[in-house]
Short mmCIF file of C-alpha atoms and ligand atoms in Angstrom, two decimals:
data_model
loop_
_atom_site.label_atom_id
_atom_site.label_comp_id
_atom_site.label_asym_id
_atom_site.label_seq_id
_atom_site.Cartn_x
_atom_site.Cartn_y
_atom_site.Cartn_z
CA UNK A 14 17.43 3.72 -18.41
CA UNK A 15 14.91 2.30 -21.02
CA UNK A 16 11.94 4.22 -20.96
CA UNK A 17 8.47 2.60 -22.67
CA UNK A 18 5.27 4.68 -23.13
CA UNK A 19 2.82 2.09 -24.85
CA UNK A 20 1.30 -1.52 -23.68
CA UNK A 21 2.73 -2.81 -26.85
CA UNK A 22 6.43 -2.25 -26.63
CA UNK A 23 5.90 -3.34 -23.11
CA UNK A 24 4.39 -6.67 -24.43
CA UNK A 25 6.97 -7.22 -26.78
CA UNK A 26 10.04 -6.06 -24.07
CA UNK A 27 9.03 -8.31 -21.59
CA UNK A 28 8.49 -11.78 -24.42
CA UNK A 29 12.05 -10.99 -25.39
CA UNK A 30 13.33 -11.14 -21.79
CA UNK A 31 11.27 -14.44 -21.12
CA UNK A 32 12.73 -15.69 -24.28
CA UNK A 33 16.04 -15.23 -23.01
CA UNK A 34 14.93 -16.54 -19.61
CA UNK A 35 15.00 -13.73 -17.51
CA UNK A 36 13.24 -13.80 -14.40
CA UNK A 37 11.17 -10.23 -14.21
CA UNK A 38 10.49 -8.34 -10.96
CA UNK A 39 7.73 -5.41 -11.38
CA UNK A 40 7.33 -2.66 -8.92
CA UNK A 41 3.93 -0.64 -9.34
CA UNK A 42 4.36 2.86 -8.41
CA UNK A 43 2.32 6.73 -8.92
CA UNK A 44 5.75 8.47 -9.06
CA UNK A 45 7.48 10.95 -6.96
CA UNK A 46 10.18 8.17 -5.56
CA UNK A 47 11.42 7.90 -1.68
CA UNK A 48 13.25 5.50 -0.06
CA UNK A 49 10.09 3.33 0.56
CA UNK A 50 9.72 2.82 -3.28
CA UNK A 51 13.69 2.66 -3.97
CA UNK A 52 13.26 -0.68 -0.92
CA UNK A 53 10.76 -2.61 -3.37
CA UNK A 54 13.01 -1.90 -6.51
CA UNK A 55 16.07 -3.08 -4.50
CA UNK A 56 14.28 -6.39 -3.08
CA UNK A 57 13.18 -6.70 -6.69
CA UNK A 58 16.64 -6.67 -8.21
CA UNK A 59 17.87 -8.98 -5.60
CA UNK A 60 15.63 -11.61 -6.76
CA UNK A 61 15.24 -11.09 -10.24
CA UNK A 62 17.44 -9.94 -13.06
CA UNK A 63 15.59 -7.20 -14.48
CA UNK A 64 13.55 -4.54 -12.59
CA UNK A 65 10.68 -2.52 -14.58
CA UNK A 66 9.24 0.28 -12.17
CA UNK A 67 6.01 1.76 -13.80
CA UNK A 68 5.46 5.73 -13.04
CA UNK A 69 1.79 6.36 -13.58
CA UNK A 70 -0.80 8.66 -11.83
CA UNK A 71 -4.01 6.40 -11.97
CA UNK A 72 -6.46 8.50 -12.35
CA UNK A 73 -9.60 6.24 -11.96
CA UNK A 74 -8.39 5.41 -7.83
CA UNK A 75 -8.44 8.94 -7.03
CA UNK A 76 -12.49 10.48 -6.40
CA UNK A 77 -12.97 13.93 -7.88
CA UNK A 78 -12.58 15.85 -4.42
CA UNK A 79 -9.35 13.88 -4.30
CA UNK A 80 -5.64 14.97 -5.29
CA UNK A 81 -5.10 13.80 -8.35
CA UNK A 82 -4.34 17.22 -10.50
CA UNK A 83 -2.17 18.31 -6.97
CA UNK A 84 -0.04 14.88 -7.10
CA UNK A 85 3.63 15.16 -6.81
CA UNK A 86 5.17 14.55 -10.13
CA UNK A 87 9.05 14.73 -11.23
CA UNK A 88 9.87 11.98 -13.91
CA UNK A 89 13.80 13.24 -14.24
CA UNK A 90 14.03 12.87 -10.47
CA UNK A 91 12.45 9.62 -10.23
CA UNK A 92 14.62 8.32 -13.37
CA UNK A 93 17.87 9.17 -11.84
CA UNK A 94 16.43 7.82 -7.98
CA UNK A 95 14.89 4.17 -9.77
CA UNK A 96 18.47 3.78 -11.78
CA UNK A 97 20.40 4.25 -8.78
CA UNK A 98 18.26 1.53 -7.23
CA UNK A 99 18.77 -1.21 -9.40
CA UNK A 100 15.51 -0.44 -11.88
CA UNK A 101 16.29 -0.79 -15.68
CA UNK A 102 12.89 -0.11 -17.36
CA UNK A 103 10.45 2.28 -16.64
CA UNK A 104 6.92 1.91 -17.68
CA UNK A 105 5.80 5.57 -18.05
CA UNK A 106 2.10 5.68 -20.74
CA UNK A 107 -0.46 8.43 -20.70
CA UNK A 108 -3.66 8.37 -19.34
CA UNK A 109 -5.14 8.13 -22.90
CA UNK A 110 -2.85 4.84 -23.23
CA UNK A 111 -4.35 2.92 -20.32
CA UNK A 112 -7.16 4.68 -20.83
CA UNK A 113 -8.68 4.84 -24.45
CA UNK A 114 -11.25 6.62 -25.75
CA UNK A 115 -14.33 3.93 -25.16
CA UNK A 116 -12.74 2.36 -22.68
CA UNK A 117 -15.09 0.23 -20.57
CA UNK A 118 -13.83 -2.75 -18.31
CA UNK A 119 -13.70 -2.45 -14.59
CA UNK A 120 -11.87 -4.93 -12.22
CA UNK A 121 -14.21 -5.40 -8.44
CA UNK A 122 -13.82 -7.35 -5.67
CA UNK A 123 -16.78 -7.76 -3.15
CA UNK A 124 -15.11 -8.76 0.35
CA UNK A 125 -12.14 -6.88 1.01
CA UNK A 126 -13.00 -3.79 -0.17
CA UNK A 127 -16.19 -3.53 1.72
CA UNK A 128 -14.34 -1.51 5.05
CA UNK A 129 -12.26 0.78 6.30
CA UNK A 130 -10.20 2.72 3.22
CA UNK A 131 -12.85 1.03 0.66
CA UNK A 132 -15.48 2.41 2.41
CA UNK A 133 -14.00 5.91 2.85
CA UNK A 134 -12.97 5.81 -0.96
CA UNK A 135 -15.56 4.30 -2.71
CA UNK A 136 -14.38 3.63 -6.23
CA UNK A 137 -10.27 3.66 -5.00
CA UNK A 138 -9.72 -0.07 -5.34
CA UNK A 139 -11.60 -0.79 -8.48
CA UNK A 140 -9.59 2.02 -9.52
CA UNK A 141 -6.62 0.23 -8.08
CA UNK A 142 -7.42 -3.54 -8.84
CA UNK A 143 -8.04 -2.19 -12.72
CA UNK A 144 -4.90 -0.61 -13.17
CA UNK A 145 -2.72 -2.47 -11.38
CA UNK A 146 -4.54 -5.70 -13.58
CA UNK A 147 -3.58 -3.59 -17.01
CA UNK A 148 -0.08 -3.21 -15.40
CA UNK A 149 0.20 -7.27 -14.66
CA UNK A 150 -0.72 -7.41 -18.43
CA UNK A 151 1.57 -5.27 -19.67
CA UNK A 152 4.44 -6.09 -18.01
CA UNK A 153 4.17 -9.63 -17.88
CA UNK A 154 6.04 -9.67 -14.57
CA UNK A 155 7.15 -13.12 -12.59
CA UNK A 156 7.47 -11.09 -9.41
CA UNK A 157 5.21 -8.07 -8.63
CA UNK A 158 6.78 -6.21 -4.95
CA UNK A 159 4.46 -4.07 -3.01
CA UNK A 160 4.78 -1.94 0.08
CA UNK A 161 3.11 -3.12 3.60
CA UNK A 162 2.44 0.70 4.10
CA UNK A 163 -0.90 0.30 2.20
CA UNK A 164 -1.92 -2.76 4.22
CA UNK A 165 -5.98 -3.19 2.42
CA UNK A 166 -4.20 -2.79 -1.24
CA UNK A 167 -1.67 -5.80 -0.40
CA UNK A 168 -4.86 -7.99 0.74
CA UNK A 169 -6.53 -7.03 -2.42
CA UNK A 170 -3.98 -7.59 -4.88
CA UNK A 171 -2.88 -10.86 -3.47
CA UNK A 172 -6.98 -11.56 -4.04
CA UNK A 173 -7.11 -10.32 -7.51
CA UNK A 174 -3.82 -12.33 -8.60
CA UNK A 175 -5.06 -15.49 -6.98
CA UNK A 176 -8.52 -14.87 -8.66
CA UNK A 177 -8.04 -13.67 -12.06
CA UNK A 178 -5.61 -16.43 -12.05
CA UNK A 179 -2.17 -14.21 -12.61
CA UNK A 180 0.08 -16.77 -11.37
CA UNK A 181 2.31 -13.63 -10.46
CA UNK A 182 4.91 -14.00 -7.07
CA UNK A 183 3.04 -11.55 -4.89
CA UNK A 184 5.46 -10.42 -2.80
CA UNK A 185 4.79 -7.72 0.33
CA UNK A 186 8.27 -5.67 1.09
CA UNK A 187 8.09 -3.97 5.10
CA UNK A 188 7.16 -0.04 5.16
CA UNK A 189 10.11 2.32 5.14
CA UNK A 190 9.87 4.98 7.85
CA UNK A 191 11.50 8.48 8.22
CA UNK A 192 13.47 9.29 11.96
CA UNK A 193 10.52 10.13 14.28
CA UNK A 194 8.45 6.96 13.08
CA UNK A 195 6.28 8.59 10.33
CA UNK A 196 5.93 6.09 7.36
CA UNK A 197 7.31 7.48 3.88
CA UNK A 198 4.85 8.95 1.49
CA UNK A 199 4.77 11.26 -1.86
CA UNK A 200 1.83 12.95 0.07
CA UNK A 201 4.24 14.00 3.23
CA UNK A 202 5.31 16.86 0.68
CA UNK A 203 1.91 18.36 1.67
CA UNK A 204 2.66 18.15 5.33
CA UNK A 205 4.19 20.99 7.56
CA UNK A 206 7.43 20.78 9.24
CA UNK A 207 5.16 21.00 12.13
CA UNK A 208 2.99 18.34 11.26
CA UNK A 209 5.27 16.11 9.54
CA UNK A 210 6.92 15.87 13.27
CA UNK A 211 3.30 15.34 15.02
CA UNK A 212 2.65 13.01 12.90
CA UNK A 213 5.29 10.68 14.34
CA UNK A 214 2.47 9.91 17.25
CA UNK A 215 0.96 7.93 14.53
CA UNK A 216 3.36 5.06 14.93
CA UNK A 217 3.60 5.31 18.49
CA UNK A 218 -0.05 4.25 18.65
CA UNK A 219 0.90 1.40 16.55
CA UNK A 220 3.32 0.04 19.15
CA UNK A 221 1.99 1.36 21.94
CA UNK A 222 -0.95 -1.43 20.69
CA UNK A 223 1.59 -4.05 19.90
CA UNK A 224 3.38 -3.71 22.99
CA UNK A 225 -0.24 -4.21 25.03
CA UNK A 226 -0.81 -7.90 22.06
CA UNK A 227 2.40 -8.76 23.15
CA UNK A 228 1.68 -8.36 26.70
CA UNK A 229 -1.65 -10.71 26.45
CA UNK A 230 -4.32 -8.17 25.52
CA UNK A 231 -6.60 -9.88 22.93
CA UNK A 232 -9.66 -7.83 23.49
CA UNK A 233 -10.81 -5.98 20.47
CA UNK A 234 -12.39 -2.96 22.12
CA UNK A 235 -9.79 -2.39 24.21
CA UNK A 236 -6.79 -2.44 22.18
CA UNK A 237 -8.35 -0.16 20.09
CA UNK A 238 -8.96 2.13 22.87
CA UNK A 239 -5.01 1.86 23.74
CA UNK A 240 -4.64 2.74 19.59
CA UNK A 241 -7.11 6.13 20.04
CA UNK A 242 -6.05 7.23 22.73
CA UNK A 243 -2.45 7.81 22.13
CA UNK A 244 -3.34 9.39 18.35
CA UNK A 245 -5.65 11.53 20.61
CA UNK A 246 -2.81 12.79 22.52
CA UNK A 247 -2.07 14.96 19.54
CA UNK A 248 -5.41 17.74 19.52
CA UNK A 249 -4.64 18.22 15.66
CA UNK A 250 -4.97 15.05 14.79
CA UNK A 251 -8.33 14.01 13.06
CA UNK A 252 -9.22 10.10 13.43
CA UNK A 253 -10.64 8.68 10.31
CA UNK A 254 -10.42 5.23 11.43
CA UNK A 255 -7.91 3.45 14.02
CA UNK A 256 -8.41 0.02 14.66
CA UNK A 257 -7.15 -4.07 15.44
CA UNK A 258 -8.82 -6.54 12.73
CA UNK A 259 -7.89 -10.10 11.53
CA UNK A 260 -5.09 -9.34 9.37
CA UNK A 261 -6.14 -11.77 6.56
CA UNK A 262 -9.88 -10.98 6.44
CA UNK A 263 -10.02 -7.55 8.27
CA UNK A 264 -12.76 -8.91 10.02
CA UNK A 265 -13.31 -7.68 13.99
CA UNK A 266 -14.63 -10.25 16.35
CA UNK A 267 -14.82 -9.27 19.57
CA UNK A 268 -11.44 -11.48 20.93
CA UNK A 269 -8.79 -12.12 18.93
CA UNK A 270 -7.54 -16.28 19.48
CA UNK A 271 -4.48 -17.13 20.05
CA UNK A 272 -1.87 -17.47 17.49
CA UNK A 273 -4.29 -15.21 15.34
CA UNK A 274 -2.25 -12.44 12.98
CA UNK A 275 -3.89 -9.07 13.39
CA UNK A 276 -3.53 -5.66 11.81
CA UNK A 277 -2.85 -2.47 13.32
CA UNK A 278 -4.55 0.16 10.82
CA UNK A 279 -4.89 3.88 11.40
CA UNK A 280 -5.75 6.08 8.61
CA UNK A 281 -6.03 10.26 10.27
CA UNK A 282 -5.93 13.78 8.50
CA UNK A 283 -3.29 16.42 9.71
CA UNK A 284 -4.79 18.99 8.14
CA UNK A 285 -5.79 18.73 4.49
CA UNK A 286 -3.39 15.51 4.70
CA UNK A 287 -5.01 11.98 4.99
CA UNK A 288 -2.15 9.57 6.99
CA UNK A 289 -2.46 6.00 6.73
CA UNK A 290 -0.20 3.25 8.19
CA UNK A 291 -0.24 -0.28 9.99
CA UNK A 292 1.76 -3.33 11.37
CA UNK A 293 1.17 -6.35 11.89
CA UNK A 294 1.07 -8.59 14.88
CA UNK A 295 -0.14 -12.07 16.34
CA UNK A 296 -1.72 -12.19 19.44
CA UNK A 297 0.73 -14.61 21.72
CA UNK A 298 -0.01 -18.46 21.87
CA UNK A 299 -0.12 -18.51 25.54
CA UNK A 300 -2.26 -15.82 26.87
CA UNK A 301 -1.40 -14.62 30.55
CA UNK A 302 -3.95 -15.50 33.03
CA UNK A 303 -4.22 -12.34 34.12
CA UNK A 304 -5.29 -11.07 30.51
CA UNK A 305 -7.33 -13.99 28.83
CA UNK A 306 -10.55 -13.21 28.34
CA UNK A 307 -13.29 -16.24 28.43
CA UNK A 308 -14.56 -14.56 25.02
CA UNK A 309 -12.88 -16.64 22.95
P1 AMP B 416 2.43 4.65 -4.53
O1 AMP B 416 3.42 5.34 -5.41
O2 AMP B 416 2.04 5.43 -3.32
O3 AMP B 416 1.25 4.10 -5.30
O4 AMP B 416 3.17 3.37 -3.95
C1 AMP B 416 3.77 2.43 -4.81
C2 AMP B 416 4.20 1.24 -3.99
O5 AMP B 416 5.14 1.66 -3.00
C3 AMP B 416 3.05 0.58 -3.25
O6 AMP B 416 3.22 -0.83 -3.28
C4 AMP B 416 3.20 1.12 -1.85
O7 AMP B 416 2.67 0.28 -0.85
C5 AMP B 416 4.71 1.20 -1.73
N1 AMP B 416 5.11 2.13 -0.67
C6 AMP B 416 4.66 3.39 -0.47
N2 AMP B 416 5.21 3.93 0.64
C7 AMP B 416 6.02 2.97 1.16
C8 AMP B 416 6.85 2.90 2.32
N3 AMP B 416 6.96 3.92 3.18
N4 AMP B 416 7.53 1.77 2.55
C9 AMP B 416 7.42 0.70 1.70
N5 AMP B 416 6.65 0.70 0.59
C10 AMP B 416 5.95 1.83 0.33
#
């Protein structure tokens, strides 16, 4: 495993491999590897024919009250997990190296940041458009993978690249869950055994709230309902948001249309532990009878 610490060796890494014509697949990461991370680094060696993972802790996405300081970190674990993989670079700098003294420049995007996990964590996606724009830099990628499970960050990024003009294959891999349903994260480490198996309701919600799209319901309020109530079911649960919005806007009308793609998105606490997780669905062509709603 090559391991680089500064932007510049990066830089001059990945102009050699272009000069030799080698397609590069990039797979952003904070570390702590599980077999949802080890899925993008595999669909990135598939397609390309050299896979640089990047291990760094960003420490501008994470608010003070947050976990930064608390966040799982094991670089020799990761190195042997990302190898095994198919990852042959890691990009591992320092805070100070993305982060110099006077550093000033901030990456923002007005739209879809505005709800839901931007409005919870105000600050997390400049903190995560800014990095993940000094990682597009530094790597130089031609394919960038990222996971569905953090369903706003995928809209964002695809934003950002199309914006700023990156010219980057965005490419969205599906999330990797454990047995009972619960979607892989390095934060499950802070979960009980207890919880970690309660929190498998959180995905039953999800398709308890597919099943009803599937079966014709297109009303907003009420597939939400179907969404709460089932996370609801479990007293220690604590809703931060749990919703059905326009999967390419996160917008909420009141009906979804026909054909439309929505997202599922649930973000809870168990505990000290914030959950999030989503799917996505599209509300049937042919509504039943029964169901459609003149709303729309
Ligand atoms: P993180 O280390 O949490 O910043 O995640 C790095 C990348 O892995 C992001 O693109 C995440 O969306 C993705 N990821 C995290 N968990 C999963 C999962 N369970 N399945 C698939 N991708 C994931």
């Amino acid at each position: 495993m090559k391991i680089i610490k500064t932007v510049q060796e990066m830089q001059e890494f990945s102009a050699n491999m272009k000069r030799s014509n080698k397609k590069i697949g990039f797979v952003p990461t904070m570390g702590f590897l599980h077999e949802g991370h080890l899925s993008l680094i595999k669909f990135a060696d598939e397609k390309c024919d050299i896979v640089i993972t990047s291990i760094f802790v960003n420490p501008t996405q994470f608010a003070p009250n947050e976990d930064f300081e608390s966040y799982p970190r094991d670089f020799e674990r990761d190195e042997r997990l990302a190898a095994k993989a198919g990852c042959e670079v890691i990009f591992y700098p320092s805070v100070r190296e993305m982060y110099p003294k006077n550093y000033q420049t901030t990456v923002s995007l007005s739209k879809v940041t505005q709800k839901f996990e931007g409005e919870r964590r105000p600050s997390h996606f400049n903190g995560v458009a800014t990095v993940v724009s000094k990682l597009f830099n530094a790597v130089r990628p031609d394919m960038a993978v990222f996971g569905q499970k953090d369903f706003q960050q995928t809209l964002v990024i695809k934003k950002m690249n199309e914006d700023l003009n990156f010219g980057i294959d965005v490419v969205i891999a599906p999330t990797i869950r454990e047995s009972n349903g619960l979607a892989m994260s390095s934060r499950n480490t802070y979960l009980s055994e207890e919880h970690r198996e309660k929190a498998g309701i959180i995905f039953v919600g999800i398709e308890e709230t597919r099943n009803a799209i599937d079966q014709g319901e297109n009303e907003r309020k009420v597939l939400n309902a179907i969404l709460q109530r089932v996370l609801r079911s479990v007293p220690e649960i604590r809703i931060d948001y749990a919703a059905v919005v326009d999967a390419d806007t996160m917008e909420e009308p009141e009906y979804y249309l026909p054909g439309e793609k929505v997202a599922i998105i649930v973000a809870c606490y168990l505990g000290k532990t914030r959950l999030i997780d989503n799917a996505i669905a599209t509300i049937p062509s042919r509504l039943n009878e029964d169901n459609f709603k003149e709303g729309i």
